[in-house]
XYZ file of C-alpha atoms in Angstrom:
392
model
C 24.075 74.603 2.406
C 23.214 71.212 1.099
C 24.085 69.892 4.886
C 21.582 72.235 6.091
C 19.208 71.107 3.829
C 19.546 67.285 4.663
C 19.506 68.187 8.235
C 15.774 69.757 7.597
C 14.563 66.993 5.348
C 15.691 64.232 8.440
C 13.845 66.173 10.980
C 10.502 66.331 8.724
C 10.597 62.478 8.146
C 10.792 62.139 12.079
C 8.437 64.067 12.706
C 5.475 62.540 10.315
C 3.236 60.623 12.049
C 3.179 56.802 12.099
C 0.765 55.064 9.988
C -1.363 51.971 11.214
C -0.512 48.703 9.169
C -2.247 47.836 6.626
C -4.613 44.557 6.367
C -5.072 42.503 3.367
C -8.797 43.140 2.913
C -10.730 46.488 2.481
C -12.668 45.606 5.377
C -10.649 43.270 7.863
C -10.860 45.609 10.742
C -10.044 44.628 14.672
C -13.715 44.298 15.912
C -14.543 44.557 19.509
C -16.764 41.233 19.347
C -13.358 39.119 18.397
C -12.128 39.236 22.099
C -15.285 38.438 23.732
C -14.840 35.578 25.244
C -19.132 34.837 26.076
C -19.621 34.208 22.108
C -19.771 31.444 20.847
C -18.753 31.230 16.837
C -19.823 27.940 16.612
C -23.772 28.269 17.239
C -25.766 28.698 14.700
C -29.277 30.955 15.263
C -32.609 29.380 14.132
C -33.998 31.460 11.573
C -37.120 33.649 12.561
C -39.655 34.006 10.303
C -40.492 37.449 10.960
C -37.193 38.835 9.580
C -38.309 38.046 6.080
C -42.184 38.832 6.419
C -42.631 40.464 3.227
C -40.430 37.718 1.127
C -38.717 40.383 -0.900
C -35.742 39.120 0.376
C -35.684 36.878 -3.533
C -36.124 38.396 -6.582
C -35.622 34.781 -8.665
C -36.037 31.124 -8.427
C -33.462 28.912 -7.930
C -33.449 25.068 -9.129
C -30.564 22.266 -7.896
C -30.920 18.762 -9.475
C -29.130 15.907 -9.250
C -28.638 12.031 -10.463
C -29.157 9.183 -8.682
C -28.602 5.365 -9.431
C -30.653 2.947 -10.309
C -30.759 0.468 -7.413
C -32.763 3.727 -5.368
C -35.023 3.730 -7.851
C -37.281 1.806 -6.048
C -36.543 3.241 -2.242
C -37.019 6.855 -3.783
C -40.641 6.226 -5.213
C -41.972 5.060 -1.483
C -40.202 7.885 0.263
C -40.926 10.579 -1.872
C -44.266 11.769 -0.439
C -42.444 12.100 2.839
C -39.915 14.232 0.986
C -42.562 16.386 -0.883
C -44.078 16.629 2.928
C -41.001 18.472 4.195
C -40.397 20.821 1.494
C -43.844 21.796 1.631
C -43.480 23.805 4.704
C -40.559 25.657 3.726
C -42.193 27.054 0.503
C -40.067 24.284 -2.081
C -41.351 22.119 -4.700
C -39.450 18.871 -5.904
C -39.767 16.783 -8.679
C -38.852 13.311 -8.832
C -37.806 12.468 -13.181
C -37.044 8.352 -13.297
C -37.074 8.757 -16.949
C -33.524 10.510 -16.544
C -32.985 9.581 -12.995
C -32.783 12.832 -11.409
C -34.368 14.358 -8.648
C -35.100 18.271 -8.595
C -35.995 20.950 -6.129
C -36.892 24.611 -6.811
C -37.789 27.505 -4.860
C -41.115 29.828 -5.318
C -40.402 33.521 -4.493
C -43.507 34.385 -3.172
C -43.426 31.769 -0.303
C -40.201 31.287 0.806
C -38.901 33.283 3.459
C -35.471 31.606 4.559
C -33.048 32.308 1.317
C -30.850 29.743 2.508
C -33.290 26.942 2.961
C -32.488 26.090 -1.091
C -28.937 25.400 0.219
C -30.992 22.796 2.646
C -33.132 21.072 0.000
C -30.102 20.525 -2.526
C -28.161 18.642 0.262
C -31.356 17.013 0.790
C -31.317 15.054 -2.288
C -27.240 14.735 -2.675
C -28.164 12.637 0.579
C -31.105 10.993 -0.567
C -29.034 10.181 -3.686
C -26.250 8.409 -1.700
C -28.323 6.013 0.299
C -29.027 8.077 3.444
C -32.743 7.348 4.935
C -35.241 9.594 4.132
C -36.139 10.343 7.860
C -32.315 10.615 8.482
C -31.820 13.111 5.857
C -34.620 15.152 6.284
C -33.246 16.775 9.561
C -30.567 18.421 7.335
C -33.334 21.089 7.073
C -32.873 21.937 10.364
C -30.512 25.294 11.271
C -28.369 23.478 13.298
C -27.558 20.109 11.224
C -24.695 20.294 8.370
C -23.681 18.012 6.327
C -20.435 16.622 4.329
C -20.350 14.257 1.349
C -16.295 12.978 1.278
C -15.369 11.618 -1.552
C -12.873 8.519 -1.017
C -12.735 6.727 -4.058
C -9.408 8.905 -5.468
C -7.294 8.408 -2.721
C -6.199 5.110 -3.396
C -5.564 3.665 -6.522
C -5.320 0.012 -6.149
C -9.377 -1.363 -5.754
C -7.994 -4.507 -3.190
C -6.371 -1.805 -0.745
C -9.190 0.595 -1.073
C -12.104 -2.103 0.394
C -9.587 -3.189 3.030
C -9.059 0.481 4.401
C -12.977 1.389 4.064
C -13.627 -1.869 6.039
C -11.034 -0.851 8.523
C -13.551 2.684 8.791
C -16.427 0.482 10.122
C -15.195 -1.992 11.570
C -16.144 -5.076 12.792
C -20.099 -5.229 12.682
C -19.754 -1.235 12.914
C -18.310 -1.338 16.071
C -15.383 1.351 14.780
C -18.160 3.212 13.035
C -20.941 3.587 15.793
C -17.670 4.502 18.356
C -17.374 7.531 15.938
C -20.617 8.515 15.738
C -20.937 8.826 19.676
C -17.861 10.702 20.266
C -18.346 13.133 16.946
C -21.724 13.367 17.629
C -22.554 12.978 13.494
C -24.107 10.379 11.816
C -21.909 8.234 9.112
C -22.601 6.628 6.177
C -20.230 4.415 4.191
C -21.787 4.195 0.989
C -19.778 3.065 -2.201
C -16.880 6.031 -3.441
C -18.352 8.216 -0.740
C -18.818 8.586 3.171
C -21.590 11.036 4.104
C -21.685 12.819 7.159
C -24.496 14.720 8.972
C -23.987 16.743 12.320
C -22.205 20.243 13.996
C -19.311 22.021 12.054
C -17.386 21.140 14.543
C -18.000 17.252 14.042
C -17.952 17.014 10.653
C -14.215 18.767 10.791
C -13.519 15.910 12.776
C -15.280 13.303 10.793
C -13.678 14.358 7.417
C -10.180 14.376 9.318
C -10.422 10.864 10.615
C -11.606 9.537 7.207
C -8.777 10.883 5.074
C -6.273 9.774 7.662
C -7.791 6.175 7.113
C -7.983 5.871 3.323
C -4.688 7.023 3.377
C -3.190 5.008 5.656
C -1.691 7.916 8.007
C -3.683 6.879 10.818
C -6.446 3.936 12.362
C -9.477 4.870 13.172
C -9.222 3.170 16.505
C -6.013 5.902 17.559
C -8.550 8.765 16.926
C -10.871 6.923 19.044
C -8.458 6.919 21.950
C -8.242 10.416 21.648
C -11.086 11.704 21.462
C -12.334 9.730 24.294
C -9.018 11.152 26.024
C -10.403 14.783 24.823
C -13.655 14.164 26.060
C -12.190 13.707 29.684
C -9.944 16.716 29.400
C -12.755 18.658 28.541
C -14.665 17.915 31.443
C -12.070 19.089 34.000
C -12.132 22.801 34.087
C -9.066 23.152 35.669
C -7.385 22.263 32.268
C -9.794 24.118 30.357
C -7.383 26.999 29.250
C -4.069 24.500 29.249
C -2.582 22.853 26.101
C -3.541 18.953 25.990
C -0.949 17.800 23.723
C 1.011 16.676 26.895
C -2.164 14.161 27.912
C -2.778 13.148 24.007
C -1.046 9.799 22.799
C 1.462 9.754 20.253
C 1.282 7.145 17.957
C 4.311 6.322 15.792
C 4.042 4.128 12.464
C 5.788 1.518 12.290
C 8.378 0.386 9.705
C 7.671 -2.447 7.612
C 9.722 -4.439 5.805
C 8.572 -5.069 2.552
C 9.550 -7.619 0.274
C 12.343 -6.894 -2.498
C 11.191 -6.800 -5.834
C 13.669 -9.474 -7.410
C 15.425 -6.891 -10.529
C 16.059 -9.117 -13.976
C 19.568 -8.899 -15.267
C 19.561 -6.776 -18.236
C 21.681 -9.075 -20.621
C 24.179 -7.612 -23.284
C 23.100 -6.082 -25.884
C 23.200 -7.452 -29.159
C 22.182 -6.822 -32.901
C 21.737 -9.982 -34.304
C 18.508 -11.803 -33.531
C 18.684 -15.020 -31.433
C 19.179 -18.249 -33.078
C 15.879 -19.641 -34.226
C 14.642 -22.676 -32.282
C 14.553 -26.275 -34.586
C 11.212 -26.876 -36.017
C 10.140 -30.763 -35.496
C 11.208 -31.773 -38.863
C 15.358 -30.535 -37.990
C 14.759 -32.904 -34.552
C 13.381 -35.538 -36.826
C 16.314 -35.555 -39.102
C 18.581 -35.577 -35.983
C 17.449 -38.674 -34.446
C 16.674 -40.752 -37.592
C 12.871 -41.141 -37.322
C 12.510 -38.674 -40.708
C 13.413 -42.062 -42.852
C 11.293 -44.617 -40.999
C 8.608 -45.854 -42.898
C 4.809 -45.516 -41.297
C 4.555 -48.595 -39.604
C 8.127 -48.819 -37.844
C 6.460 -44.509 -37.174
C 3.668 -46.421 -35.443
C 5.596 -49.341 -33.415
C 7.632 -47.478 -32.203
C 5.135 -44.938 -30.533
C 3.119 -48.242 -29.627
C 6.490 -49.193 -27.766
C 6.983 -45.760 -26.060
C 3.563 -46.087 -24.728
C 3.755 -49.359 -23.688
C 7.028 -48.366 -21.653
C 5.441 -45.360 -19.644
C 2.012 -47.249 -18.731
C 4.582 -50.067 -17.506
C 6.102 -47.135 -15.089
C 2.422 -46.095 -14.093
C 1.622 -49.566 -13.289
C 4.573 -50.134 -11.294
C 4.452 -46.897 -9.747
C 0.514 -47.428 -8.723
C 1.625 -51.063 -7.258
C 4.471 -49.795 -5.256
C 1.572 -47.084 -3.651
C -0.844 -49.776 -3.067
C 1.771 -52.002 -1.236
C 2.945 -49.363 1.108
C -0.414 -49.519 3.360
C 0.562 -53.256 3.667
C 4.279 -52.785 4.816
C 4.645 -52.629 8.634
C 6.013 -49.726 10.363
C 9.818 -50.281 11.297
C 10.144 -49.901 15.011
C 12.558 -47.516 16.318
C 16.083 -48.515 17.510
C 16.163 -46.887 20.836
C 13.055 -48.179 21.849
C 14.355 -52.080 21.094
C 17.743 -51.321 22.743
C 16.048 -50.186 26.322
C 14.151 -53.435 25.892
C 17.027 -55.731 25.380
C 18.713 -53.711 28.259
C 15.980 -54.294 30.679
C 15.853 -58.213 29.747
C 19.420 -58.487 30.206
C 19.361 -56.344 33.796
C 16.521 -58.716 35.289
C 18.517 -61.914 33.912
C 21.385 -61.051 35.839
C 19.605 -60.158 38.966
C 17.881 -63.449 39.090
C 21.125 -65.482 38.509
C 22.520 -63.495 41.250
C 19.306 -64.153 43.675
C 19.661 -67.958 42.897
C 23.321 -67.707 43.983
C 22.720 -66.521 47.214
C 20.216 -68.708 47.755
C 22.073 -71.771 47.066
C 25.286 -70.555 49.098
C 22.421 -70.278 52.267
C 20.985 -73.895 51.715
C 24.710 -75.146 51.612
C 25.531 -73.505 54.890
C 22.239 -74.423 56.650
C 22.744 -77.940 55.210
C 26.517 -78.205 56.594
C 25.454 -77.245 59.811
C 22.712 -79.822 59.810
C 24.832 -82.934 59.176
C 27.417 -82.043 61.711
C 27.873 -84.371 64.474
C 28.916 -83.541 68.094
C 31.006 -87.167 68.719
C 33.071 -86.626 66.075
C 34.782 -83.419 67.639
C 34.898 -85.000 71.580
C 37.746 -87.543 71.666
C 37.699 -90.461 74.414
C 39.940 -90.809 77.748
C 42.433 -93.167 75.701
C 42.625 -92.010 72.239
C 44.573 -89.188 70.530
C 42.662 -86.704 68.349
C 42.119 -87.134 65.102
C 44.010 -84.050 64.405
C 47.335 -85.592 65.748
C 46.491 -89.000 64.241
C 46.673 -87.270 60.934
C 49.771 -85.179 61.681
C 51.777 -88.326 62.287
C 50.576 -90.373 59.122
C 51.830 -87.010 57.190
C 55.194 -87.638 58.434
C-alpha cells in the first residue's frame, strides 16, 4: 500500500505544469521593444511643450544651490544677466548671493512645463561654479547635452604625482585634450580637483573612463586616442559592423619598472642601559691640559691656531693663482713621433749624400783616365809583366 501510494504522488508531481522563472523585479518583464533592432536607446526626445499644457504636472517648488569660489566672483557678476536670460524661458528664477557665495535656482509651478528642466538649471550652476563659460554651459539646457563633473583630486595621494598625471590629460598646449574632445565629441574642462565634461551619454562614458585610467596611472591618454581613432574606422566599414573588434584594437602592455631599493637600517641589539653620554667641553678641556692655562697663554694660543690656518689659506690661494701661469706639459707620444721623424729624414739625407759622392768618384775616375797608358809600344813589355818580374 504505501508503494502504491508513492507511485501516485510521483505521477502528480510529473504531471504539474512547469512554472516560468522568476525575475528579480516585480516588473522586469521580456518586452517586445528589447529586440527591435530600429531603436535607438541612446537618443534622447526633445521635450514638447504641449504634453504639459496645463502645468499640473508640479505640485511644489524645487530650489538647488550651490558654492562657488572666490576668484569667479568677478566672472559671475558680468555673466549673470546672460544666465538670468536663459532661465527665463524655461519658467526658472536664479539668484546670485556674494555675501555667502552661492548661486541659487528655483522653479515656479505655474510656468514651468518641463519637470526635468530643474535637473538642467542645477547642473547649470555646478558648471558655472567650476569655471566653465557661461555660453558653454548654457547649452546643458538643451535635451540632448549631459553633463559629468569627475572628481580627481582623491585618486592620488601624493600632490607632485597628481599635477604630473593631470598635465599628462592635456597635454602639450592641449594637444592631448582637444584630440579627445574631437573623437568623444564632449567638451573638457580641467579645472583644479575636478574635470567637467559636457556632451552624449555615450561620450561622457568614455570621457570619465579615459580620465580615471590617467589619474591612476592604468593607462595614457594618448593609447585611448589610438583607439578610438582605430574605432572610428571600424565603425565606418559596415561589413564589420556586427563583428567583434577586439582583434583590430591594440593591446598595450605596461611596462615593468625598476624602482630603486629603499636602503633598510640595521636594527642594532637591543639594550637597556642608555648610551654613554658624550664629554661636555670642560671633560675635553681637562684631557688636553688647556683647563689650567691661565687667560693669556687661553688667548696665544688661539692667536697661534689662527695664525696657522690663514697660513694654509694663503698658501693654498697662491698655489691656485700660480697654476694659470704653469705651462701645459706636452704629451709623450706626440714628442716621440717627432724625434722619430727627425731621426728618419737624418738618415735619408746621409744616405743621399753617399750616393752622391760614390757617383762623383766614378765620373771623376773615368775622367782622369788616359788612353797611352794602357797601349804599350812595338819594343817594350807591358807594364803588367814589368811588374810581375820585379815581384820575383
Amino acid at each position: 500500500m504505501v508503494r502504491m501510494e508513492e507511485d501516485i504522488d510521483t505521477a502528480a508531481v510529473s504531471e504539474e505544469p512547469k512554472r516560468p522563472p522568476k525575475h528579480k523585479g516585480k516588473h522586469d518583464k521580456p518586452k517586445p521593444w528589447d529586440d527591435d533592432p530600429n531603436i535607438d536607446r541612446w537618443t534622447v526626445q526633445k521635450f514638447d511643450a504641449s504634453w504639459n499644457e496645463d502645468g499640473t504636472s508640479l505640485t511644489e517648488d524645487t530650489s538647488f544651490s550651490t558654492l562657488f569660489p572666490q576668484y569667479r566672483e568677478k566672472y559671475l557678476q558680468e555673466a549673470w544677466p546672460i544666465v538670468r536670460g536663459a532661465l527665463k524661458e524655461h519658467g526658472i528664477t536664479c539668484e546670485l548671493n556674494l555675501v555667502e557665495g552661492s548661486m541659487t535656482v528655483k522653479t515656479n509651478k505655474r510656468k514651468v512645463r518641463d519637470p526635468y528642466i530643474i535637473i538642467k538649471a542645477r547642473d547649470l550652476i555646478k558648471l558655472l561654479s567650476r569655471s566653465v563659460p557661461a555660453p558653454q554651459a548654457i547649452k546643458i539646457l538643451n535635451d540632448e547635452m549631459q553633463c559629468d563633473i569627475i572628481k580627481i583630486g582623491g585618486l592620488v595621494r601624493n600632490k607632485e604625482r597628481f599635477v604630473k598625471r593631470r598635465q599628462r590629460l592635456v597635454g602639450p598646449n592641449n594637444s592631448t585634450l582637444k584630440a579627445l574632445e574631437i573623437l568623444t565629441g564632449c567638451y573638457i574642462l580641467v579645472q583644479g580637483n575636478t574635470v567637467s565634461a559636457m556632451g552624449s551619454f555615450k561620450g561622457l562614458k568614455q570621457v570619465r573612463r579615459i580620465v580615471e585610467d590617467c589619474m591612476t596611472n592604468k593607462l595614457y591618454p594618448v593609447y585611448h586616442v589610438k583607439i578610438l581613432m582605430l574605432k572610428k574606422e571600424l565603425s565606418e566599414n559596415p561589413e564589420l559592423a556586427n563583428e567583434n573588434w577586439d582583434r583590430f584594437l591594440p593591446k598595450f602592455k605596461k611596462k615593468n619598472v625598476k624602482q630603486k631599493k629603499v636602503k633598510s637600517k640595521e636594527k642594532k641589539p637591543y639594550t637597556p642601559f642608555p648610551p654613554p653620554q658624550p664629554p661636555s667641553k670642560e671633560d675635553i678641556q681637562l684631557e688636553t691640559g688647556e683647563y689650567f692655562l691661565s687667560d693669556k697663554k687661553k688667548s696665544a694660543k688661539k692667536w697661534q691656531e689662527g695664525q696657522a690656518k690663514q697660513a694654509e689659506k694663503t698658501a693654498e690661494s697662491k698655489k691656485r693663482r700660480e697654476e694659470a701661469f704653469v705651462p701645459p706639459k706636452e704629451t709623450a707620444t706626440q714628442n716621440a713621433s717627432a724625434s722619430n721623424d727627425g731621426d728618419n729624414d737624418v738618415t735619408a739625407i746621409a744616405k743621399s749624400l753617399k750616393k752622391k759622392a760614390k757617383e762623383l768618384g766614378k765620373r771623376k775616375s773615368f775622367e782622369k783616365i788616359d788612353p797611352e797608358t794602357f797601349i804599350a809600344a812595338p819594343g817594350e813589355p807591358s807594364s803588367q809583366k814589368k811588374s810581375k818580374k820585379s815581384k820575383k
